[in-house]
Coordinates of C-alpha atoms in Angstrom, one line a residue:
M273 CA 21.4 -18.5 124.6
K274 CA 23.0 -21.6 122.8
R275 CA 20.3 -23.8 123.2
T276 CA 17.7 -21.4 122.0
G277 CA 19.9 -20.5 118.9
I278 CA 20.3 -24.3 118.1
A279 CA 16.7 -25.2 118.6
A280 CA 15.6 -22.5 116.2
A281 CA 18.1 -23.5 113.6
C282 CA 17.1 -27.1 113.9
R283 CA 13.4 -26.2 113.5
A284 CA 14.2 -24.3 110.4
L285 CA 16.0 -27.2 109.0
I286 CA 13.4 -29.7 109.9
V287 CA 10.7 -27.4 108.4
A288 CA 13.0 -26.9 105.2
A289 CA 13.2 -30.8 104.9
V290 CA 9.5 -31.2 105.2
V291 CA 8.6 -28.5 102.7
L292 CA 11.2 -29.8 100.1
V293 CA 9.6 -33.3 100.3
A294 CA 5.9 -32.1 100.0
L295 CA 7.0 -29.9 96.8
A296 CA 8.8 -32.8 95.3
G297 CA 5.5 -34.6 95.1
A298 CA 3.6 -31.8 93.4
P299 CA 2.0 -33.0 90.3
S300 CA 3.1 -31.8 86.7
A301 CA 2.7 -32.6 83.1
S302 CA 5.1 -34.8 81.1
A303 CA 4.4 -34.0 77.5
H304 CA 7.1 -31.6 76.2
A305 CA 8.0 -32.4 72.6
I306 CA 5.0 -31.4 70.3
L307 CA 4.2 -33.5 67.2
Q308 CA 3.9 -31.1 64.3
E309 CA 3.3 -33.2 61.3
T310 CA 2.5 -36.8 60.2
T311 CA 2.8 -38.7 56.9
P312 CA 0.3 -39.8 56.0
G313 CA -1.6 -37.0 57.7
N314 CA -4.1 -37.6 60.5
D315 CA -7.6 -38.9 59.1
S316 CA -6.4 -38.6 55.4
V317 CA -7.0 -40.7 52.7
V318 CA -4.2 -41.5 50.3
Q319 CA -4.6 -43.1 47.0
R320 CA -1.6 -45.3 47.3
S321 CA -0.2 -47.5 50.1
P322 CA 2.6 -45.3 51.8
P323 CA 6.0 -47.0 52.1
T324 CA 6.6 -45.7 55.7
V325 CA 4.7 -43.8 58.4
K326 CA 6.6 -40.6 59.5
L327 CA 6.3 -38.1 62.5
R328 CA 8.1 -34.7 62.8
F329 CA 8.2 -33.2 66.3
N330 CA 9.2 -29.4 67.2
E331 CA 12.5 -30.6 69.0
P332 CA 14.9 -33.4 68.8
V333 CA 13.6 -36.6 70.2
E334 CA 14.9 -39.9 71.2
T335 CA 13.6 -43.5 70.5
A336 CA 14.8 -45.6 73.4
F337 CA 11.6 -47.3 74.5
G338 CA 10.1 -45.5 71.7
S339 CA 8.1 -47.3 69.0
I340 CA 5.7 -46.6 65.9
R341 CA 3.3 -49.4 65.8
V342 CA 0.9 -49.5 62.8
F343 CA -2.5 -51.7 63.1
D344 CA -5.2 -52.7 60.6
C345 CA -8.8 -52.7 61.8
A346 CA -8.5 -56.3 63.1
G347 CA -5.7 -55.1 65.5
K348 CA -2.8 -56.8 63.2
R349 CA 0.3 -55.1 63.1
V350 CA 1.5 -54.1 59.5
D351 CA 4.8 -52.3 60.2
S352 CA 8.2 -53.7 60.1
G353 CA 9.1 -52.8 63.6
K354 CA 12.3 -51.2 62.8
I355 CA 12.5 -47.6 63.5
A356 CA 14.3 -45.2 61.1
R357 CA 15.7 -41.7 62.0
P358 CA 15.5 -39.2 58.9
D359 CA 16.9 -36.6 61.3
A360 CA 16.9 -35.6 64.9
R361 CA 13.4 -34.4 65.0
S362 CA 11.7 -37.2 62.7
V363 CA 11.0 -40.7 63.4
S364 CA 9.5 -43.1 60.9
V365 CA 8.8 -47.0 60.5
A366 CA 8.6 -49.0 57.3
L367 CA 5.3 -50.8 56.4
R368 CA 5.2 -54.3 55.4
G369 CA 4.6 -54.5 51.7
Q370 CA 1.3 -52.9 50.0
L371 CA -1.5 -52.1 52.5
P372 CA -5.1 -53.1 51.0
P373 CA -7.7 -50.6 51.0
G374 CA -9.0 -49.5 54.7
S375 CA -8.3 -47.7 57.8
Y376 CA -5.2 -47.9 59.9
T377 CA -4.1 -46.8 63.3
A378 CA -0.6 -45.5 63.9
T379 CA 0.3 -45.5 67.8
W380 CA 3.8 -43.8 68.9
R381 CA 5.8 -43.2 71.6
V382 CA 9.2 -41.0 72.0
I383 CA 11.3 -39.6 74.6
S384 CA 11.4 -35.5 74.4
A385 CA 14.6 -33.6 74.8
D386 CA 14.1 -33.2 78.5
S387 CA 13.7 -37.1 78.9
H388 CA 9.8 -37.3 79.4
P389 CA 8.0 -39.7 77.2
V390 CA 5.4 -38.3 74.7
A391 CA 3.0 -40.8 73.2
G392 CA -0.3 -40.5 70.9
A393 CA -2.1 -42.1 68.2
F394 CA -3.7 -41.0 64.6
V395 CA -5.7 -42.6 61.7
F396 CA -5.1 -42.8 58.0
H397 CA -7.0 -44.5 55.4
V398 CA -5.8 -46.2 52.1
K399 CA -8.3 -45.3 49.2
A400 CA -11.2 -45.4 51.5
A401 CA -12.0 -45.5 55.1
N402 CA -13.1 -48.9 56.6
K403 CA -16.8 -49.5 55.4
S404 CA -17.7 -51.3 58.6
G405 CA -17.0 -48.1 60.6
S406 CA -15.6 -50.3 63.1
C407 CA -12.0 -50.9 64.0
K408 CA -10.3 -52.6 66.9
Q409 CA -8.9 -49.9 69.3
V410 CA -5.3 -49.9 69.9
F411 CA -3.9 -48.2 73.1
G412 CA -0.2 -47.5 74.2
K413 CA 0.9 -47.9 77.7
E414 CA 0.8 -45.2 80.2
T415 CA 3.1 -44.7 83.0
P416 CA 1.7 -45.8 86.4
S417 CA 1.0 -42.9 88.6
S418 CA 2.8 -44.3 91.5
V419 CA 6.0 -44.6 89.1
D420 CA 5.7 -41.3 87.8
G421 CA 5.3 -39.9 91.6
L422 CA 8.5 -41.9 92.6
F423 CA 10.5 -40.4 89.7
K424 CA 9.7 -36.7 90.4
A425 CA 10.5 -37.4 94.0
A426 CA 13.8 -38.9 93.1
R427 CA 14.8 -36.1 90.9
A428 CA 14.0 -33.6 93.6
I429 CA 16.0 -35.6 96.1
D430 CA 18.8 -35.9 93.7
F431 CA 18.8 -32.0 93.0
A432 CA 18.8 -31.0 96.5
L433 CA 21.8 -33.5 97.3
L434 CA 23.8 -32.0 94.3
L435 CA 23.4 -28.6 95.6
L436 CA 24.5 -29.5 98.9
V437 CA 27.4 -31.5 97.8
A438 CA 28.7 -28.9 95.3
G439 CA 28.0 -26.0 97.7
G440 CA 29.2 -27.8 100.7
A441 CA 32.7 -28.4 99.0
A442 CA 32.9 -24.9 98.2
A443 CA 32.1 -23.7 101.8
L444 CA 35.0 -26.2 103.2
A445 CA 37.5 -24.8 100.6
V446 CA 36.8 -21.2 101.0
V447 CA 34.3 -20.4 103.7
L448 CA 35.4 -22.6 106.5
R449 CA 39.0 -23.3 105.9
S450 CA 39.8 -21.4 109.4
A451 CA 37.5 -23.8 111.2
A452 CA 39.0 -26.1 113.9
I453 CA 40.5 -29.2 112.3
E454 CA 38.2 -31.4 114.4
L455 CA 35.3 -29.6 113.1
R456 CA 36.4 -29.8 109.5
L457 CA 37.0 -33.5 109.6
R458 CA 33.4 -34.0 110.8
L459 CA 32.2 -31.8 108.0
Y460 CA 34.2 -33.8 105.3
R461 CA 32.6 -37.0 106.6
L462 CA 29.1 -35.2 106.4
L463 CA 29.9 -34.2 102.7
A464 CA 31.2 -38.1 102.0
G465 CA 27.8 -39.1 103.4
L466 CA 25.8 -36.7 101.0
A467 CA 27.7 -37.6 98.1
A468 CA 27.0 -41.2 98.8
G469 CA 23.4 -40.3 98.9
L470 CA 23.8 -38.9 95.6
V471 CA 25.3 -41.9 94.1
V472 CA 22.0 -43.8 95.3
A473 CA 19.5 -40.9 94.1
A474 CA 21.2 -41.0 90.8
L475 CA 20.9 -44.6 90.5
L476 CA 17.4 -44.7 91.4
C477 CA 16.8 -42.0 88.8
I478 CA 18.0 -44.0 86.0
V479 CA 16.1 -46.9 87.0
L480 CA 12.8 -44.9 87.2
Q481 CA 13.6 -43.0 84.1
G482 CA 13.4 -46.6 82.5
A483 CA 9.7 -47.0 84.0
V484 CA 8.8 -43.6 82.9
A485 CA 10.2 -43.7 79.5
G486 CA 8.7 -47.2 78.7
G487 CA 5.6 -47.1 80.5
F488 CA 6.7 -50.1 82.7
G489 CA 6.1 -51.1 86.5
L490 CA 8.7 -51.0 89.0
R491 CA 9.6 -54.9 88.4
E492 CA 10.2 -54.2 84.6
A493 CA 12.2 -51.3 85.5
F494 CA 14.9 -52.9 87.6
R495 CA 15.6 -55.4 84.7
W496 CA 19.2 -55.0 83.2
S497 CA 17.7 -54.7 79.6
T498 CA 15.5 -51.5 80.8
V499 CA 18.5 -50.1 82.6
D500 CA 20.8 -50.7 79.7
A501 CA 18.4 -48.8 77.2
V502 CA 18.3 -45.9 79.7
L503 CA 22.1 -45.7 79.7
Q504 CA 22.1 -45.3 75.7
T505 CA 20.2 -41.9 76.1
R506 CA 21.4 -38.6 76.9
F507 CA 19.8 -38.7 80.3
G508 CA 21.3 -41.9 81.1
K509 CA 24.8 -40.8 79.9
A510 CA 24.2 -37.6 82.1
F511 CA 23.3 -39.5 85.1
L512 CA 26.1 -42.1 84.7
F513 CA 28.7 -39.3 84.6
Q514 CA 26.9 -37.9 87.7
I515 CA 27.3 -41.2 89.5
G516 CA 30.9 -41.5 88.8
L517 CA 31.5 -37.9 89.9
A518 CA 29.6 -38.3 93.0
A519 CA 31.3 -41.5 93.9
A520 CA 34.9 -39.8 93.4
T521 CA 33.5 -36.8 95.5
A522 CA 32.5 -39.0 98.5
L523 CA 35.8 -40.9 98.3
V524 CA 38.0 -37.9 98.4
A525 CA 35.9 -36.2 101.2
F526 CA 35.9 -39.6 103.3
A527 CA 39.6 -39.8 102.9
A528 CA 40.0 -36.1 104.0
G529 CA 37.7 -36.8 106.9
R530 CA 39.9 -39.6 107.9
A531 CA 43.2 -37.6 107.7
R532 CA 44.8 -35.8 110.6
N533 CA 45.0 -32.4 108.8
A534 CA 42.5 -32.4 105.9
S535 CA 45.5 -30.8 103.8
F536 CA 44.2 -32.5 100.5
G537 CA 40.4 -31.7 101.4
P538 CA 40.1 -29.0 98.8
L539 CA 40.7 -31.3 95.9
V540 CA 37.1 -32.5 96.6
L541 CA 36.1 -29.4 94.6
V542 CA 37.2 -30.9 91.3
P543 CA 34.9 -33.8 91.1
A544 CA 32.1 -31.9 93.1
A545 CA 32.3 -28.8 90.4
L546 CA 32.1 -31.3 87.5
L547 CA 29.0 -32.6 89.0
L548 CA 27.0 -29.3 87.9
P549 CA 26.8 -29.8 84.1
T550 CA 25.0 -33.2 84.6
V551 CA 21.8 -31.6 85.5
S552 CA 21.9 -29.2 82.6
D553 CA 22.9 -32.2 80.2
A554 CA 19.7 -34.1 81.2
G555 CA 17.3 -31.3 80.3
H556 CA 16.3 -28.9 77.8
A557 CA 19.0 -26.5 78.1
R558 CA 21.4 -28.9 76.1
T559 CA 19.0 -28.7 72.9
S560 CA 18.6 -24.8 73.4
G561 CA 22.1 -24.0 72.2
T562 CA 25.5 -23.2 73.9
I563 CA 24.9 -19.8 75.5
A564 CA 21.4 -21.5 77.1
F565 CA 23.7 -24.5 78.3
V566 CA 26.3 -22.2 79.9
A567 CA 23.5 -20.0 81.6
D568 CA 22.0 -23.0 83.0
V569 CA 25.2 -24.6 84.3
A570 CA 26.1 -21.1 85.9
H571 CA 22.6 -21.1 87.5
V572 CA 23.1 -24.2 89.3
A573 CA 26.7 -23.5 90.3
A574 CA 25.4 -20.3 91.8
A575 CA 22.5 -21.8 93.4
S576 CA 24.7 -24.5 94.8
V577 CA 27.1 -22.0 96.4
W578 CA 24.3 -20.0 97.9
V579 CA 22.3 -23.1 99.3
G580 CA 24.9 -26.0 100.0
G581 CA 27.2 -23.1 101.3
L582 CA 24.9 -21.5 103.9
A583 CA 23.7 -25.1 104.9
F584 CA 27.3 -26.0 105.6
T585 CA 28.1 -22.7 107.0
V586 CA 25.2 -23.1 109.6
V587 CA 25.9 -26.7 110.4
A588 CA 29.5 -25.5 111.2
L589 CA 28.4 -22.7 113.6
L590 CA 25.9 -25.3 115.4
R591 CA 28.8 -27.7 115.9
A592 CA 31.6 -25.3 116.9
G593 CA 30.9 -25.0 120.4
D594 CA 32.7 -22.3 122.2
D595 CA 34.4 -21.5 118.9
R596 CA 30.8 -20.5 117.4
W597 CA 31.2 -16.8 117.5
P598 CA 34.8 -16.5 116.7
L599 CA 34.3 -18.6 113.7
A600 CA 31.2 -16.6 112.7
S601 CA 33.5 -13.5 112.7
R602 CA 35.7 -15.4 110.1
A603 CA 33.6 -17.4 108.1
V604 CA 30.3 -15.4 107.7
P605 CA 31.9 -12.3 105.9
L606 CA 33.5 -14.8 103.5
F607 CA 30.0 -16.6 102.7
S608 CA 28.6 -13.0 102.4
R609 CA 30.7 -12.0 99.7
L610 CA 30.1 -15.5 98.0
A611 CA 26.5 -14.9 98.3
V612 CA 26.5 -11.7 96.7
V613 CA 28.4 -13.0 93.4
S614 CA 25.8 -16.0 93.7
V615 CA 22.9 -13.9 93.7
A616 CA 24.3 -11.6 90.8
T617 CA 24.8 -14.8 88.7
L618 CA 21.3 -16.2 89.9
I619 CA 19.4 -13.0 88.7
L620 CA 21.6 -12.8 85.4
A621 CA 21.4 -16.4 84.3
G622 CA 18.2 -16.9 85.6
S623 CA 16.7 -14.1 83.4
L624 CA 18.4 -15.5 80.3
R625 CA 17.2 -19.0 81.1
G626 CA 13.7 -17.4 81.9
Y627 CA 13.3 -15.7 78.8
E628 CA 14.7 -18.8 76.8
E629 CA 11.8 -21.0 78.2
V630 CA 9.0 -18.4 78.4
R631 CA 9.7 -16.2 75.2
A632 CA 6.3 -14.2 76.0
W633 CA 5.1 -12.1 78.8
H634 CA 1.5 -13.8 78.8
G635 CA 3.4 -17.3 79.4
L636 CA 4.2 -16.3 82.8
W637 CA 0.5 -16.4 83.8
D638 CA -0.9 -18.6 80.9
T639 CA 1.2 -21.7 81.7
T640 CA 2.0 -23.7 84.5
Y641 CA 5.9 -23.3 84.0
G642 CA 5.1 -19.7 84.0
K643 CA 3.4 -19.7 87.2
L644 CA 5.9 -21.8 88.8
L645 CA 8.6 -19.5 87.7
L646 CA 6.7 -16.3 89.1
T647 CA 6.5 -18.2 92.4
K648 CA 10.1 -18.8 92.4
I649 CA 10.8 -15.3 91.8
A650 CA 8.4 -14.3 94.8
L651 CA 10.4 -16.5 97.2
V652 CA 13.7 -15.1 95.9
L653 CA 12.5 -11.3 97.2
P654 CA 12.2 -12.2 100.8
L655 CA 15.6 -14.1 100.6
L656 CA 17.2 -11.0 99.0
G657 CA 15.7 -9.0 101.9
L658 CA 17.3 -11.3 104.6
G659 CA 20.5 -11.1 102.7
A660 CA 20.5 -7.5 102.5
Y661 CA 19.7 -7.2 106.1
N662 CA 22.4 -9.6 107.1
N663 CA 25.0 -7.8 104.9
R664 CA 24.0 -4.3 106.3
Y665 CA 23.9 -4.9 110.0
A666 CA 24.6 -8.6 111.2
V667 CA 27.8 -9.2 109.1
P668 CA 29.7 -6.0 110.0
R669 CA 29.0 -6.4 113.8
L670 CA 29.9 -10.4 113.7
R671 CA 33.1 -9.8 111.9
R672 CA 34.1 -7.3 114.7
Q673 CA 32.8 -9.6 117.2
I674 CA 30.7 -7.0 118.9
A675 CA 27.2 -8.6 118.2
S676 CA 25.1 -8.7 121.3
L677 CA 23.4 -11.8 122.5
A678 CA 20.1 -10.6 121.0
E679 CA 21.9 -9.9 117.6
Q680 CA 23.4 -13.3 117.6
R681 CA 20.2 -15.1 118.1
R682 CA 18.6 -12.9 115.4
F683 CA 21.4 -13.8 112.9
L684 CA 20.6 -17.7 113.8
R685 CA 16.9 -17.0 113.1
A686 CA 17.7 -15.3 110.0
A687 CA 20.0 -18.0 108.8
G688 CA 17.3 -20.5 109.6
A689 CA 14.5 -18.6 107.6
E690 CA 16.9 -18.3 104.6
L691 CA 17.6 -22.0 104.6
A692 CA 13.9 -22.8 104.9
I693 CA 13.0 -20.5 101.8
M694 CA 16.0 -21.9 100.0
A695 CA 14.5 -25.6 100.4
V696 CA 11.1 -24.1 99.2
I697 CA 12.9 -22.7 96.2
V698 CA 14.8 -25.8 95.5
G699 CA 11.4 -27.7 95.7
V700 CA 9.7 -25.4 93.3
T701 CA 12.7 -25.8 90.9
A702 CA 12.4 -29.5 91.2
V703 CA 8.9 -29.2 90.1
L704 CA 9.7 -26.8 87.6
V705 CA 12.0 -29.0 85.5
T706 CA 9.2 -31.8 85.0
E707 CA 6.9 -29.0 83.3
P708 CA 6.8 -28.3 79.8
P709 CA 8.7 -25.0 79.1
A710 CA 6.1 -22.1 78.6
K711 CA 7.4 -21.6 74.9
A712 CA 6.1 -25.1 74.2
S713 CA 2.7 -24.2 75.4
I714 CA 2.2 -20.6 74.0
K715 CA 2.1 -18.8 70.7
P716 CA 1.7 -15.0 70.1
P717 CA -1.3 -13.9 72.3
K718 CA -3.5 -12.9 69.1
L719 CA -3.3 -15.5 66.8
F720 CA -1.9 -18.9 65.3
A721 CA -0.5 -18.8 62.0
T722 CA 1.5 -21.4 59.9
T723 CA 2.3 -22.4 56.4
A724 CA 2.8 -26.3 55.4
P725 CA 3.0 -28.0 52.1
I726 CA -0.1 -29.8 50.9
G727 CA 0.7 -32.0 47.9
E728 CA 2.0 -29.7 45.1
L729 CA 0.9 -26.7 46.9
E730 CA 1.2 -24.7 50.2
V731 CA -1.5 -23.7 52.8
N732 CA -1.3 -20.8 54.9
M733 CA -3.5 -21.4 58.0
V734 CA -4.4 -18.6 60.5
I735 CA -6.5 -19.1 63.7
E736 CA -7.5 -16.2 65.8
P737 CA -7.3 -16.2 68.9
A738 CA -6.2 -19.7 68.9
R739 CA -8.0 -20.1 72.4
T740 CA -10.9 -22.2 73.9
G741 CA -14.1 -21.3 72.5
P742 CA -15.1 -19.8 69.1
N743 CA -12.2 -19.1 66.6
V744 CA -12.0 -17.7 63.0
I745 CA -10.0 -19.8 60.7
H746 CA -8.7 -19.0 57.5
L747 CA -6.8 -21.1 54.7
Y748 CA -5.1 -19.6 51.8
F749 CA -3.9 -21.9 49.1
F750 CA -0.5 -21.1 47.1
T751 CA 1.6 -22.6 44.7
K752 CA 5.2 -23.1 45.5
A753 CA 6.2 -20.0 43.6
G754 CA 3.6 -17.9 45.9
V755 CA 0.7 -17.4 43.4
P756 CA -2.7 -18.0 44.8
A757 CA -3.9 -21.6 43.9
N758 CA -7.4 -22.4 43.2
V759 CA -9.0 -25.6 44.8
D760 CA -12.4 -26.9 44.1
A761 CA -13.3 -27.9 47.5
A762 CA -11.7 -27.8 51.0
K763 CA -12.6 -29.5 54.4
L764 CA -11.4 -28.9 57.9
S765 CA -11.4 -31.4 61.1
A766 CA -9.5 -31.3 64.3
T767 CA -8.7 -33.8 66.8
L768 CA -7.1 -33.5 70.6
P769 CA -5.4 -37.2 70.9
S770 CA -4.6 -36.6 74.5
E771 CA -8.3 -36.3 75.4
N772 CA -9.5 -38.6 72.8
I773 CA -11.7 -35.7 71.4
G774 CA -12.7 -35.7 67.7
P775 CA -12.7 -35.5 64.7
L776 CA -14.5 -32.2 65.0
R777 CA -15.6 -31.1 61.6
F778 CA -15.7 -27.3 60.6
Q779 CA -17.7 -26.2 57.9
L780 CA -15.5 -24.1 55.5
Q781 CA -16.9 -21.2 53.2
K782 CA -15.5 -20.4 49.9
L783 CA -14.3 -16.8 49.7
V784 CA -12.5 -17.3 46.3
P785 CA -11.3 -20.4 44.8
S786 CA -7.9 -19.6 46.8
H787 CA -9.4 -18.7 50.2
Y788 CA -11.7 -20.6 52.7
T789 CA -12.9 -19.6 56.1
V790 CA -15.0 -20.5 59.0
N791 CA -16.5 -18.6 61.8
G792 CA -17.2 -19.8 65.0
A793 CA -14.8 -22.9 65.0
V794 CA -14.9 -24.1 68.6
F795 CA -12.2 -25.9 70.2
P796 CA -13.7 -27.1 73.5
L797 CA -10.5 -27.9 75.5
P798 CA -6.7 -26.5 75.4
G799 CA -4.0 -28.5 74.1
D800 CA -2.1 -29.5 71.0
W801 CA -4.9 -30.0 68.5
Q802 CA -4.2 -31.9 65.2
V803 CA -6.0 -30.0 62.2
T804 CA -6.4 -31.7 59.2
I805 CA -6.8 -29.9 56.0
E806 CA -8.3 -31.7 52.9
A807 CA -8.5 -30.1 49.6
R808 CA -9.7 -31.2 46.0
R809 CA -8.4 -30.0 42.7
G810 CA -10.3 -31.5 39.7
E811 CA -11.9 -34.8 39.9
F812 CA -8.9 -36.8 40.9
Q813 CA -6.4 -34.9 42.8
S814 CA -6.8 -35.0 46.6
L815 CA -4.6 -33.1 49.0
T816 CA -4.1 -33.6 52.8
Q817 CA -2.2 -32.2 55.4
T818 CA -2.2 -32.3 59.4
V819 CA -0.8 -29.5 61.4
S820 CA -0.5 -29.3 65.3
V821 CA -2.1 -26.4 66.8
P822 CA -1.5 -25.0 70.2
I823 CA -4.9 -23.9 71.7
R824 CA -4.6 -22.0 74.9
K825 CA -7.2 -21.7 77.6
G826 CA -9.7 -18.8 76.8

């Protein structure tokens, strides 16, 4: 009986580990911040040399490893190299003196709120486009795919270890406090080893973040200058705190594991609990407001108690020997009550965070983030079923120590299955946090509408249905006071920098002097298109604006 139960549980643990590693390597997107506006506008013609080049994004960005570089047609840099921050969402660079007439390419790279790099390029012209029609191409660095894969794997391992450390500390303090002293000492030493592993994983995340953010190879990533630059970012500071707290957890747990009675073992809960906010602080939750941040921390805490608590409880039962089922009669009911609270917290906090990151029903099936979230929800359902079965049948009989041999085996198999499903959920979550939130990739399902300044006027642009394939586009020009403004001519073009597509030019039809439209404007691929509006008033006044338009798959 014992060998069969132990073998089943061990197989489940092995399967869980394999699935977790496999999911950690799943591919994902990395562009989360969206460029909303550039000054000068993309492919615009300005009559005077601009003093600066400015970019504005939809969320705060960081400039560690970041840059804005401006090149002339010969590939010579014409910017000062000094980045300025007008506000948290904007980045600019000054230009060196007056630019002569011609075409210029601006390349940029910044770090989005969730620590992922975002890069692109655009072209503007001073007085006129380059007459030769040929300019030297300038490309930014891209992160090597091997480094990107290593970074995703390191984040997955780091997340899994954090859940085990925080949940294991809670289990030792609450669920397993009645276990034999020898067993508790072994479990504290196991906890110390996991916390030490978390230190190594967090260090690796900092190093690899430098490589991913800067587009470097591994050799450059291990340079102190690169590591130091990461430590200046929000991601680096959060993971530095994680390293310190994980080291403190390891020391306290190791000391408890070496003591004769482990009386101060529960103190390990303090640094272990403080580990929880470090995950949320390194992602989108920190920039989404206090409620979102608190909900995310609660979500991680509940997951830790459920995942880490169950793992330590199962390991304790497997290592308890003859005391296995007496220990189960005391520990399993305690864990069951903790699990009920954890599930309620997960559902409440998870629903709030899911709404915060999706914001629209169609985002659940129109985006990779939404599909992963649906997968996570689908995996939770059988987990809830197993938990309900254990609460209804297994736990009461284990508490009264009347469970039969078959029921004991069934309980071990159910616990192993729960661990395997939890490992899959952890893996899906590890991939989920590397995906752009659905709200960054979707807009209302029927159309896209925005109003932007264009010179001394404002332009209202409506694109319907804002999907790949043919679209109807309307441009309405107004004064700042909201009165329709007449323009003599208007042009419209679109580029997709991520795929090097464009500019695509759309032939506008003038309905009235303040309203232009085009039918059948085709966007061939989904993505964040840069749509440039050019308008002319009189013979000399030229107006230009570029708007970022998310086009979904049709």
